[in-house]
Tab-separated table of C-alpha atoms in Angstrom:
chain	number	residue	atom	x	y	z
A	155	MET	CA	-14.330	-1.022	7.618
A	156	ARG	CA	-13.437	1.145	4.651
A	157	LEU	CA	-10.792	0.538	1.968
A	158	TYR	CA	-8.957	3.386	0.246
A	159	LEU	CA	-7.297	3.000	-3.155
A	160	LEU	CA	-4.847	5.877	-3.532
A	161	PRO	CA	-2.688	6.042	-6.694
A	162	ILE	CA	0.886	7.053	-5.852
A	163	SER	CA	2.052	6.886	-9.462
A	164	THR	CA	0.627	5.727	-12.764
A	165	ARG	CA	1.893	2.220	-11.927
A	166	ARG	CA	1.520	1.969	-8.155
A	167	THR	CA	-1.499	2.256	-5.869
A	168	LEU	CA	-1.616	2.347	-2.086
A	169	LEU	CA	-4.250	0.288	-0.314
A	170	TYR	CA	-5.276	1.320	3.179
A	171	CYS	CA	-7.927	-0.171	5.438
A	172	GLN	CA	-9.623	2.136	7.918
A	173	LYS	CA	-11.259	0.443	10.878
A	174	LEU	CA	-14.598	2.115	11.481
A	175	GLN	CA	-16.017	2.284	14.969
A	176	PRO	CA	-19.685	1.258	15.207
A	177	PRO	CA	-21.987	4.182	15.990
A	178	SER	CA	-22.603	4.469	19.730
A	179	SER	CA	-26.085	5.118	21.040
A	180	ALA	CA	-27.226	5.938	24.525
A	181	SER	CA	-30.061	3.433	24.398
A	182	THR	CA	-27.972	0.492	23.278
A	183	SER	CA	-25.086	-0.763	25.343
A	184	THR	CA	-22.628	-2.949	23.397
A	185	PRO	CA	-20.478	-5.362	25.416
A	186	LYS	CA	-16.781	-4.710	25.289
A	187	GLN	CA	-14.982	-7.171	23.048
A	188	LYS	CA	-12.279	-9.277	24.644
A	189	GLN	CA	-8.805	-8.443	23.354
A	190	SER	CA	-7.062	-11.330	21.618
A	191	TRP	CA	-3.570	-12.469	22.562
A	192	GLY	CA	-2.263	-11.227	19.213
A	193	ASP	CA	-3.692	-7.746	19.764
A	194	TYR	CA	-2.380	-7.708	23.340
A	195	ILE	CA	1.166	-8.582	22.247
A	196	GLN	CA	1.006	-6.055	19.413
A	197	THR	CA	-0.171	-3.286	21.764
A	198	LYS	CA	2.455	-4.175	24.350
A	199	ALA	CA	5.225	-4.148	21.748
A	200	ALA	CA	4.052	-0.769	20.406
A	201	LEU	CA	4.085	0.763	23.891
A	202	THR	CA	7.554	-0.643	24.590
A	203	TRP	CA	8.871	0.695	21.285
A	204	ALA	CA	7.360	4.122	21.983
A	205	SER	CA	9.102	4.238	25.363
A	206	TRP	CA	12.423	3.388	23.699
A	207	GLU	CA	11.936	6.211	21.186
A	208	LYS	CA	11.647	8.690	24.078
A	209	LYS	CA	15.053	7.724	25.457
A	210	GLU	CA	17.692	10.420	24.936
A	211	SER	CA	20.645	8.017	24.902
A	212	GLY	CA	21.620	4.417	25.487
A	213	TRP	CA	21.177	1.201	23.553
A	214	GLN	CA	17.384	1.447	23.634
A	215	GLU	CA	17.457	4.823	21.860
A	216	ALA	CA	19.982	3.485	19.341
A	217	VAL	CA	17.891	0.384	18.620
A	218	ALA	CA	14.725	2.471	18.186
A	219	SER	CA	16.482	4.946	15.865
A	220	TYR	CA	18.017	2.255	13.656
A	221	GLY	CA	14.846	0.179	13.804
A	222	ASN	CA	12.691	3.057	12.560
A	223	GLN	CA	14.992	3.498	9.571
A	224	LEU	CA	14.715	-0.227	8.871
A	225	LEU	CA	10.925	-0.237	9.214
A	226	ARG	CA	10.634	2.701	6.813
A	227	LYS	CA	12.284	0.589	4.130
A	228	LEU	CA	9.831	-2.291	4.468
A	229	PRO	CA	7.667	-2.329	1.313
A	230	TYR	CA	4.597	-0.162	1.641
A	231	GLU	CA	2.610	-2.964	-0.010
A	232	GLU	CA	3.327	-5.111	3.045
A	233	TRP	CA	2.171	-2.376	5.419
A	234	ALA	CA	-0.963	-2.004	3.300
A	235	LEU	CA	-1.942	-5.664	3.636
A	236	LYS	CA	-1.195	-5.509	7.356
A	237	SER	CA	-3.712	-2.696	7.713
A	238	MET	CA	-6.398	-5.243	6.775
A	239	PRO	CA	-7.794	-7.147	9.764
A	240	PRO	CA	-6.870	-10.854	9.533
A	241	LEU	CA	-9.454	-13.202	8.107
A	242	THR	CA	-10.081	-15.168	11.285
A	243	LYS	CA	-12.580	-18.008	11.461
A	244	SER	CA	-14.997	-15.831	13.403
A	245	ARG	CA	-14.697	-13.046	10.803
A	246	GLN	CA	-15.282	-15.524	7.976
A	247	ARG	CA	-18.334	-16.942	9.739
A	248	GLN	CA	-19.623	-13.381	10.180
A	249	LEU	CA	-19.246	-12.658	6.460
A	250	GLU	CA	-20.839	-15.975	5.489
A	251	ALA	CA	-23.781	-15.204	7.782
A	252	LEU	CA	-24.137	-11.823	6.080
A	253	LEU	CA	-24.170	-13.523	2.670
A	254	GLN	CA	-26.892	-15.902	3.812
A	255	GLN	CA	-28.873	-13.008	5.266
A	256	GLN	CA	-28.666	-11.090	2.008
A	257	ALA	CA	-29.621	-14.141	-0.058
A	258	GLN	CA	-32.599	-14.818	2.184
A	259	ALA	CA	-33.680	-11.169	2.067
A	260	GLU	CA	-33.470	-11.145	-1.727
A	261	GLY	CA	-35.527	-14.344	-1.920
A	262	ASP	CA	-38.181	-13.010	0.442
A	263	PHE	CA	-38.330	-9.727	-1.441
A	264	ALA	CA	-38.686	-11.539	-4.760
A	265	MET	CA	-41.511	-13.701	-3.433
A	266	GLU	CA	-43.371	-10.702	-2.040
A	267	SER	CA	-43.029	-8.725	-5.271
A	268	GLY	CA	-43.928	-11.715	-7.424
A	269	GLU	CA	-40.643	-11.670	-9.323
A	270	LYS	CA	-39.072	-15.073	-9.917
A	271	GLY	CA	-35.549	-13.860	-10.650
A	272	GLY	CA	-35.099	-11.878	-7.463
A	273	ASN	CA	-33.486	-9.053	-9.378
A	274	LYS	CA	-34.263	-6.475	-6.715
A	275	ARG	CA	-32.252	-6.471	-3.534
A	276	GLY	CA	-33.398	-6.438	0.043
A	277	LYS	CA	-32.177	-3.777	2.390
A	278	VAL	CA	-29.146	-5.548	3.892
A	279	ASP	CA	-26.232	-3.336	2.769
A	280	VAL	CA	-25.239	-2.031	6.204
A	281	ASP	CA	-22.178	-4.243	6.684
A	282	LYS	CA	-20.742	-3.883	3.198
A	283	VAL	CA	-17.103	-2.840	2.957
A	284	GLU	CA	-16.731	0.558	1.312
A	285	VAL	CA	-14.049	0.972	-1.341
A	286	VAL	CA	-13.178	4.648	-1.799
A	287	TYR	CA	-11.143	5.723	-4.837
A	288	PRO	CA	-10.612	8.739	-7.127
A	289	GLY	CA	-13.099	8.269	-9.936
A	290	GLY	CA	-11.140	10.620	-12.181
A	291	LEU	CA	-8.129	8.263	-12.178
A	292	ILE	CA	-9.571	4.810	-11.542
A	293	LYS	CA	-12.541	3.434	-13.428
A	294	ALA	CA	-15.072	1.338	-11.550
A	295	GLU	CA	-14.208	-1.773	-13.584
A	296	GLN	CA	-10.544	-1.378	-12.597
A	297	VAL	CA	-11.225	-1.501	-8.862
A	298	PRO	CA	-11.610	-5.327	-8.549
A	299	ARG	CA	-8.514	-5.903	-10.691
A	300	ILE	CA	-6.413	-3.524	-8.608
A	301	LEU	CA	-7.635	-5.085	-5.361
A	302	HIS	CA	-6.906	-8.591	-6.643
A	303	LYS	CA	-3.435	-7.567	-7.773
A	304	LEU	CA	-2.583	-5.932	-4.449
A	305	ALA	CA	-3.901	-8.943	-2.527
A	306	THR	CA	-2.024	-11.637	-4.453
A	307	GLU	CA	1.066	-10.180	-6.147
A	308	ARG	CA	3.361	-10.630	-3.108
A	309	GLU	CA	1.805	-13.834	-1.765
A	310	GLY	CA	4.737	-16.030	-2.795
A	311	HIS	CA	7.226	-13.555	-1.327
A	312	HIS	CA	5.473	-13.493	2.058
A	313	LYS	CA	5.135	-17.273	2.205
A	314	LYS	CA	8.809	-17.840	1.429
A	315	TRP	CA	10.145	-15.325	3.943
A	316	PHE	CA	7.692	-16.385	6.627
A	317	TRP	CA	9.204	-19.868	6.609
A	318	TRP	CA	12.768	-18.521	6.351
A	319	CYS	CA	12.186	-16.367	9.437
A	320	LEU	CA	10.807	-19.342	11.337
A	321	ALA	CA	13.820	-21.426	10.314
A	322	GLY	CA	16.230	-18.698	11.445
A	323	MET	CA	14.776	-18.287	14.949
A	324	PRO	CA	16.478	-21.352	16.527
A	325	VAL	CA	19.827	-20.225	15.103
A	326	THR	CA	19.621	-16.901	16.963
A	327	ILE	CA	18.624	-18.379	20.345
A	328	PRO	CA	22.260	-18.762	21.585
A	329	ILE	CA	22.711	-14.967	21.251
A	330	GLY	CA	20.354	-14.628	24.234
A	331	ILE	CA	23.144	-15.932	26.459
A	332	LEU	CA	24.943	-12.581	26.156
A	333	PRO	CA	24.328	-10.412	29.229
A	334	LEU	CA	22.599	-7.000	29.332
A	335	VAL	CA	21.651	-6.846	25.637
A	336	PRO	CA	18.396	-8.581	24.527
A	337	ASN	CA	18.413	-11.080	21.684
A	338	LEU	CA	17.623	-8.519	18.978
A	339	PRO	CA	18.122	-10.852	15.961
A	340	PHE	CA	15.635	-13.313	17.450
A	341	PHE	CA	13.015	-10.668	18.154
A	342	TYR	CA	13.531	-9.185	14.673
A	343	LEU	CA	12.870	-12.579	13.055
A	344	VAL	CA	9.802	-13.018	15.262
A	345	TYR	CA	8.495	-9.637	14.130
A	346	ARG	CA	9.214	-10.317	10.452
A	347	ALA	CA	7.545	-13.740	10.620
A	348	TRP	CA	4.487	-12.156	12.210
A	349	SER	CA	4.539	-9.347	9.630
A	350	HIS	CA	4.648	-11.744	6.673
A	351	HIS	CA	1.898	-13.884	8.206
A	352	ARG	CA	-0.264	-10.818	8.844
A	353	ALA	CA	0.224	-9.637	5.250
A	354	LEU	CA	-0.789	-13.074	3.959
A	355	SER	CA	-3.899	-13.027	6.119
A	356	GLY	CA	-4.803	-9.515	4.920
A	357	GLY	CA	-4.463	-10.638	1.309
A	358	LYS	CA	-6.719	-13.638	1.957
A	359	HIS	CA	-9.291	-11.325	3.517
A	360	ILE	CA	-9.353	-9.156	0.385
A	361	SER	CA	-9.558	-12.233	-1.862
A	362	PHE	CA	-12.545	-13.518	0.119
A	363	LEU	CA	-14.300	-10.176	-0.239
A	364	LEU	CA	-13.630	-10.197	-3.992
A	365	GLN	CA	-15.176	-13.662	-4.359
A	366	HIS	CA	-18.464	-12.084	-3.267
A	367	ALA	CA	-17.776	-8.541	-4.427
A	368	SER	CA	-21.362	-7.747	-5.434
A	369	ARG	CA	-22.607	-8.563	-1.925
A	370	LEU	CA	-19.690	-7.569	0.307
A	371	LEU	CA	-18.139	-4.558	-1.457
A	372	SER	CA	-19.592	-1.196	-2.399
A	373	TYR	CA	-17.614	1.178	-4.623
A	374	HIS	CA	-17.603	4.894	-3.876
A	375	PRO	CA	-15.742	7.364	-6.147
A	376	SER	CA	-14.648	10.262	-3.973
A	377	PRO	CA	-15.001	13.920	-5.073
A	378	ILE	CA	-12.482	14.837	-2.354
A	379	LEU	CA	-9.824	12.590	-3.864
A	380	ASP	CA	-10.604	13.839	-7.368
A	381	GLU	CA	-10.084	17.414	-6.216
A	382	ILE	CA	-6.738	16.621	-4.609
A	383	TYR	CA	-5.368	14.771	-7.634
A	384	SER	CA	-6.683	17.347	-10.114
A	385	THR	CA	-4.968	20.208	-8.251
A	386	GLN	CA	-1.604	18.422	-8.067
A	387	ARG	CA	1.213	20.605	-9.383
A	388	PHE	CA	3.834	19.252	-11.746
A	389	PRO	CA	6.580	18.356	-12.450
A	390	LEU	CA	6.866	15.365	-10.150
A	391	PRO	CA	9.479	12.613	-10.440
A	392	PHE	CA	8.998	10.433	-13.510
A	393	THR	CA	10.816	7.762	-15.458
A	394	SER	CA	10.463	6.756	-19.085
A	395	GLU	CA	10.475	3.080	-18.050
A	396	PRO	CA	8.118	1.811	-15.327
A	397	THR	CA	9.550	0.518	-12.051
A	398	THR	CA	7.038	-2.339	-12.026
A	399	GLY	CA	6.495	-5.345	-14.238
A	400	PRO	CA	4.230	-5.352	-17.292
A	401	GLU	CA	1.517	-7.112	-15.288
A	402	ALA	CA	0.916	-4.027	-13.118
A	403	GLU	CA	-2.448	-2.302	-13.506
A	404	THR	CA	-1.795	0.986	-15.314
A	405	ILE	CA	-3.582	4.141	-14.271
A	406	LYS	CA	-3.776	6.599	-17.138
A	407	HIS	CA	-2.524	10.047	-16.310
A	408	PRO	CA	-5.443	12.496	-16.501
A	409	ASP	CA	-3.448	15.098	-18.454
A	410	PRO	CA	-0.136	13.848	-19.960
A	411	ALA	CA	0.280	17.071	-21.927
A	412	LYS	CA	0.315	19.004	-18.648
A	413	VAL	CA	3.285	16.960	-17.434
A	414	VAL	CA	5.134	17.409	-20.730
A	415	GLN	CA	4.615	21.159	-20.643
A	416	ALA	CA	5.665	21.419	-16.979
A	417	VAL	CA	8.816	19.332	-17.490
A	418	ASN	CA	9.995	20.801	-20.792
A	419	GLY	CA	8.941	24.442	-20.475
A	420	GLY	CA	11.665	25.566	-22.858
A	421	ASN	CA	14.376	24.597	-20.383
A	422	THR	CA	17.389	22.937	-22.020
A	423	THR	CA	19.765	22.858	-19.042
A	424	THR	CA	20.808	19.726	-17.165
A	425	GLU	CA	19.498	21.071	-13.885
A	426	LYS	CA	17.443	18.632	-11.812
A	427	THR	CA	14.333	19.669	-9.909
A	428	ASP	CA	12.618	17.219	-7.530
A	429	GLY	CA	14.406	14.294	-9.157
A	430	VAL	CA	13.354	15.363	-12.679
A	431	ASN	CA	15.964	15.884	-15.360
A	432	MET	CA	14.960	19.232	-16.815
A	433	GLY	CA	17.396	18.827	-19.702
A	434	HIS	CA	15.546	15.827	-21.129
A	435	VAL	CA	12.963	16.738	-23.753
A	436	LEU	CA	10.007	14.751	-22.526
A	437	GLU	CA	7.525	13.286	-24.981
A	438	GLN	CA	3.907	12.478	-24.219
A	439	ARG	CA	4.559	8.843	-25.141
A	440	GLU	CA	7.025	8.566	-22.248
A	441	VAL	CA	4.388	9.793	-19.811
A	442	GLU	CA	1.892	7.227	-21.072
A	443	ASP	CA	4.325	4.284	-21.302
A	444	GLY	CA	6.559	5.158	-18.351
A	445	GLU	CA	5.753	6.023	-14.761
A	446	VAL	CA	4.836	9.418	-13.313
A	447	LEU	CA	4.161	10.239	-9.683
A	448	LEU	CA	0.636	11.503	-9.116
A	449	LEU	CA	0.888	12.678	-5.529
A	450	SER	CA	3.363	14.852	-3.635
A	451	GLN	CA	4.062	14.830	0.093
A	452	GLU	CA	2.379	18.224	0.371
A	453	ASN	CA	-0.832	17.064	-1.281
A	454	ALA	CA	-0.749	13.858	0.739
A	455	LYS	CA	-0.980	15.868	3.964
A	456	LYS	CA	-3.872	17.828	2.483
A	457	MET	CA	-5.580	14.546	1.626
A	458	VAL	CA	-5.226	13.276	5.185
A	459	GLN	CA	-6.801	16.451	6.561
A	460	LEU	CA	-9.749	16.439	4.153
A	461	LEU	CA	-10.451	12.734	4.635
A	462	GLU	CA	-10.019	13.111	8.410
A	463	VAL	CA	-7.945	9.931	8.629
A	464	PRO	CA	-4.813	10.983	10.571
A	465	GLU	CA	-3.372	7.457	10.727
A	466	LEU	CA	-3.146	7.491	6.912
A	467	GLU	CA	-0.407	10.153	6.915
A	468	VAL	CA	2.486	7.856	7.800
A	469	GLU	CA	1.349	5.295	5.202
A	470	LEU	CA	1.231	7.896	2.421
A	471	GLU	CA	4.553	9.445	3.444
A	472	ARG	CA	6.248	6.038	3.355
A	473	ALA	CA	4.692	4.997	0.051
A	474	ILE	CA	5.543	8.257	-1.751
A	475	TRP	CA	9.130	8.139	-0.461
A	476	GLN	CA	9.575	4.541	-1.620
A	477	VAL	CA	8.123	5.196	-5.080
A	478	GLU	CA	10.264	8.321	-5.476
A	479	THR	CA	13.321	6.265	-4.513
A	480	ALA	CA	12.387	3.552	-7.037
A	481	VAL	CA	11.913	6.146	-9.791
A	482	GLU	CA	15.291	7.757	-9.040
A	483	LYS	CA	16.961	4.316	-9.079
A	484	LYS	CA	15.359	3.477	-12.427
A	485	ASN	CA	16.540	6.793	-13.893
A	486	ARG	CA	20.098	6.090	-12.723
A	487	GLU	CA	19.930	2.700	-14.406
A	488	ILE	CA	18.681	4.276	-17.640
A	489	GLU	CA	21.453	6.889	-17.536
A	490	ALA	CA	24.072	4.194	-16.885
A	491	GLU	CA	22.813	2.112	-19.820
A	492	ALA	CA	22.841	5.201	-22.050
A	493	LYS	CA	26.462	5.944	-21.091
A	494	VAL	CA	27.461	2.363	-21.882
A	495	ASP	CA	25.775	2.588	-25.279
A	496	ASP	CA	27.482	5.914	-25.995
A	497	THR	CA	30.851	4.423	-25.074
A	498	LYS	CA	30.291	1.480	-27.418
A	499	LYS	CA	29.313	3.800	-30.258
A	500	GLU	CA	32.460	5.898	-29.712
A	501	LYS	CA	34.651	2.794	-29.807
A	502	GLU	CA	32.977	1.632	-33.008
A	503	LYS	CA	33.582	5.034	-34.590
A	504	VAL	CA	37.248	4.895	-33.645
A	505	LYS	CA	37.580	1.413	-35.171
A	506	THR	CA	35.960	2.492	-38.437
A	507	GLN	CA	38.266	5.536	-38.840
């Protein structure tokens, strides 16, 4: 499999796991893997949902339409962890076997070369997980920290809501008595419990890989990603205060002066363009200390085409929309606080006169 680290803003990064198909050869016939019950249920549910989306009217069409709006609002970080295959016992045994194979190969190679330390590595890198990222934005030493943060930052949230969903299921069972309409609250809680559990499992998978990062992960800066980010046009939505906590891994903007010039540009009106207040005189410090989007929807589609990963499009579209929404909300909060401060100052002036 291959992991992509795609910065959405200077404070937020999208993780996506691409499942790679093993190369097929005419001489080697690989037995077809048996589908697990979890995969079967997931496939069946996806097909059912797709058939509901095709309905032109009726309750099924209404449920699918409302459900899609609800699913779009689920945090993109949760979808990202769900893209990781769960760390099953068989998968963990497979990774542990790979670690033993690599250790044995290194030992054999060291003995043959007469080196006691085993500094050189044997040729057992085939099954390593690739981590692809834009080298112009993310430094190699940042990659493990970003992966660790994405894997663990929402662990408590997923654990809490997993158990709350399980606790709520029995309460919704009596709704199934109603005729004609399925027990939608029950099925929603089942889906959310599964979703939280899957996100937890994805995070554990990443954490396991990070424990043996030198043997299981290989980092690959991508020239394609660098080209896309370097050709991004500005201005994009920004906020002078980040939408994340101080513990978030910050990605330095490659050219803060470019953003300042694009936003200011001699414009002193209060007109807004793409969520950016053109009347605000932006300073470079705000770009560095705040949060600036790094990727537009247009460039995201270009990225999907160049990477040839079509399933990534919906993940990028959702993540960009959610970050844009968070930035707009933060700007409204800043404007509201500024108005309150201005009102207080006016009242103080009146009192002093």
